XYZ file of C-alpha atoms in Angstrom:
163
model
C 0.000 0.000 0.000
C 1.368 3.345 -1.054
C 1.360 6.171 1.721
C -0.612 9.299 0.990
C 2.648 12.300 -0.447
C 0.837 14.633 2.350
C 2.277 12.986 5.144
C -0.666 11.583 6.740
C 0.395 8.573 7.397
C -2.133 6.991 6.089
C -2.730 5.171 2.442
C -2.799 7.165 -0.323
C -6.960 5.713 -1.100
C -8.098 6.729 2.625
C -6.426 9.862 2.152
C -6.005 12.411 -0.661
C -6.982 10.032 -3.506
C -10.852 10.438 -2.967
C -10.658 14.150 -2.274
C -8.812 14.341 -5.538
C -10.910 12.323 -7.750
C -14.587 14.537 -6.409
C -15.362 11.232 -4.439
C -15.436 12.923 -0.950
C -14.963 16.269 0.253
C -12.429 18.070 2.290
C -14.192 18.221 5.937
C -11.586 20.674 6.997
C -9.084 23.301 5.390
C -5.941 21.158 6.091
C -7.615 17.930 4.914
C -7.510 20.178 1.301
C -4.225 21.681 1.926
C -2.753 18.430 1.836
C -4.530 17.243 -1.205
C -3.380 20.158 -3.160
C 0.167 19.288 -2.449
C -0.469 16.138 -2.857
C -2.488 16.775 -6.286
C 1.299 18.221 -6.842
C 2.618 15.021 -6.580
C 0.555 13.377 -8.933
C 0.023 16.021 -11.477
C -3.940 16.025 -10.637
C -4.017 19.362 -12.024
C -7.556 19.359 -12.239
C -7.614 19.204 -8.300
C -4.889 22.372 -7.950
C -7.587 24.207 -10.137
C -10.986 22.751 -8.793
C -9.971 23.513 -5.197
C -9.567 27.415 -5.877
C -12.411 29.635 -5.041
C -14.175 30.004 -8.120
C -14.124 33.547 -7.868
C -9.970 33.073 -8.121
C -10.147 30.826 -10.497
C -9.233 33.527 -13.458
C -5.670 33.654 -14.784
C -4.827 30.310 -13.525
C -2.084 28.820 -15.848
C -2.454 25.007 -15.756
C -0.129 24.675 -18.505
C 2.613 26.182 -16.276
C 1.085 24.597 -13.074
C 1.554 21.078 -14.798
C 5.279 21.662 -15.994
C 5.974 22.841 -12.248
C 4.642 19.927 -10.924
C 5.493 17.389 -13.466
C 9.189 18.693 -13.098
C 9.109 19.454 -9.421
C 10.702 16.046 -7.089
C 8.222 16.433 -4.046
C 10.148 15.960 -0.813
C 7.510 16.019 1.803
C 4.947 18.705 3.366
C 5.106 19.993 6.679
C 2.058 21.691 8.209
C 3.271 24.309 10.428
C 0.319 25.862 11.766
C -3.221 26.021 11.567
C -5.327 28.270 12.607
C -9.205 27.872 12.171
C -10.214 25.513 9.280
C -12.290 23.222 11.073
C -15.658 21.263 10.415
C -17.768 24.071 12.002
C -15.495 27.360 10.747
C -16.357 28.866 7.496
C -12.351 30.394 7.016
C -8.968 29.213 8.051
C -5.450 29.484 7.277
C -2.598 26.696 6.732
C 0.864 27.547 6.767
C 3.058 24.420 6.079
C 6.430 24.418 4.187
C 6.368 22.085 0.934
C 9.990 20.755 0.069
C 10.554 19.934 -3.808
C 13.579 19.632 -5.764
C 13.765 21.365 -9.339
C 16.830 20.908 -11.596
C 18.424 18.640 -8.784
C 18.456 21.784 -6.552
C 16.382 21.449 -3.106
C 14.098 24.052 -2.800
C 10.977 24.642 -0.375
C 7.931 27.176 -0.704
C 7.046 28.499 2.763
C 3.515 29.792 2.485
C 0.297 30.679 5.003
C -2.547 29.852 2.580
C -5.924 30.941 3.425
C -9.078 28.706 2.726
C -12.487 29.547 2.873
C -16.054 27.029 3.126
C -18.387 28.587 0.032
C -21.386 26.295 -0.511
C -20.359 23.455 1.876
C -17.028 23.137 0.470
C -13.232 24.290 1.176
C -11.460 26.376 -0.946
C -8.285 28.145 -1.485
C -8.526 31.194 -1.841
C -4.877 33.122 -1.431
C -1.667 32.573 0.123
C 1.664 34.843 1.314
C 4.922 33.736 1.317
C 7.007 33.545 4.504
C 9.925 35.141 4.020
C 13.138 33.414 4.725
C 14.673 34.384 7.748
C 18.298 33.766 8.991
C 19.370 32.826 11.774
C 20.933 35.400 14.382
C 23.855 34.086 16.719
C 22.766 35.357 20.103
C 26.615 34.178 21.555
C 29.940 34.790 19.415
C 31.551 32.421 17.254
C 33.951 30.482 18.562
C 37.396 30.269 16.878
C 39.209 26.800 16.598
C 41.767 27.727 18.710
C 39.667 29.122 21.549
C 39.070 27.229 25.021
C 36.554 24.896 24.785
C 33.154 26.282 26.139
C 32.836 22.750 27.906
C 35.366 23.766 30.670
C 37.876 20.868 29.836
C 40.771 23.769 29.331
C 41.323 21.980 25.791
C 41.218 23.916 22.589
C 38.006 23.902 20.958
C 39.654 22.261 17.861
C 41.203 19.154 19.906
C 37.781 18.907 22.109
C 33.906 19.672 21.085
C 34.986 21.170 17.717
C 36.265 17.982 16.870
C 32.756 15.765 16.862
């Protein structure tokens, strides 16, 4: 049994497959944020389109949203927060990180999508990127041949720096 691309955990045909293929609907919005990426996967561009708010539908280029997919290596998705989206809510909002390579080069699109119910069913409607952000040394670097931070009176180099 193949595992569902979204992570889940579960098989693909309990998961994503019947959202996919109109067979069930998404009960919440991160039940359809994972079928989108998943409809990545599996170049169910019909899916990536269908699952837009209609009223967002215009200027959608599935010629260019199949070769991205189609070319794209999915890695994995990671849901990083969401917020609202449930059975009773009528918007929510999904951020997740989706991790692809293209041309053999790893790449990720960090993104907080927002989802809304119209007419009983879950749609995408937008999303912003998260921008990339680096990480800040609180402490100062410590140089090879400074004592080790550990307190054995050893270089750093010939101690912890050496693992």
């Amino acid at each position: 049994m193949e595992l569902c691309p979204c992570g889940s955990k579960k098989t693909y045909d309990q998961c994503c497959l019947p959202i996919i293929k109109g067979e069930e609907k998404a009960k919440t919005a991160e039940q359809l944020m994972r079928s989108r990426y998943t409809a990545h996967c599996k170049h169910e561009i019909d899916h990536i389109f269908n699952s837009c708010l209609p009223d967002k539908r215009k200027g959608f280029d599935r010629k260019e949203t199949q070769k991205f997919a189609t070319k794209s290596k999915w890695l994995g998705l990671e849901i990083v927060e969401t917020i609202d989206g449930s059975v009773d809510d009528t918007k929510g909002q999904v951020e997740f990180i989706a991790r692809f390579n293209l041309k053999n080069k790893p790449q990720f699109m960090h993104e907080k999508s927002n989802f809304e119910k119209f007419e009983g069913n879950w749609y995408y409607v937008d999303g912003k990127s998260v921008p990339y952000k680096p990480i800040i040394r609180s402490t100062s670097k410590i140089g090879r041949n400074d004592p080790c931070p550990c307190g054995s009176g050893k270089k750093y180099k010939k101690c912890c720096g050496n693992k």
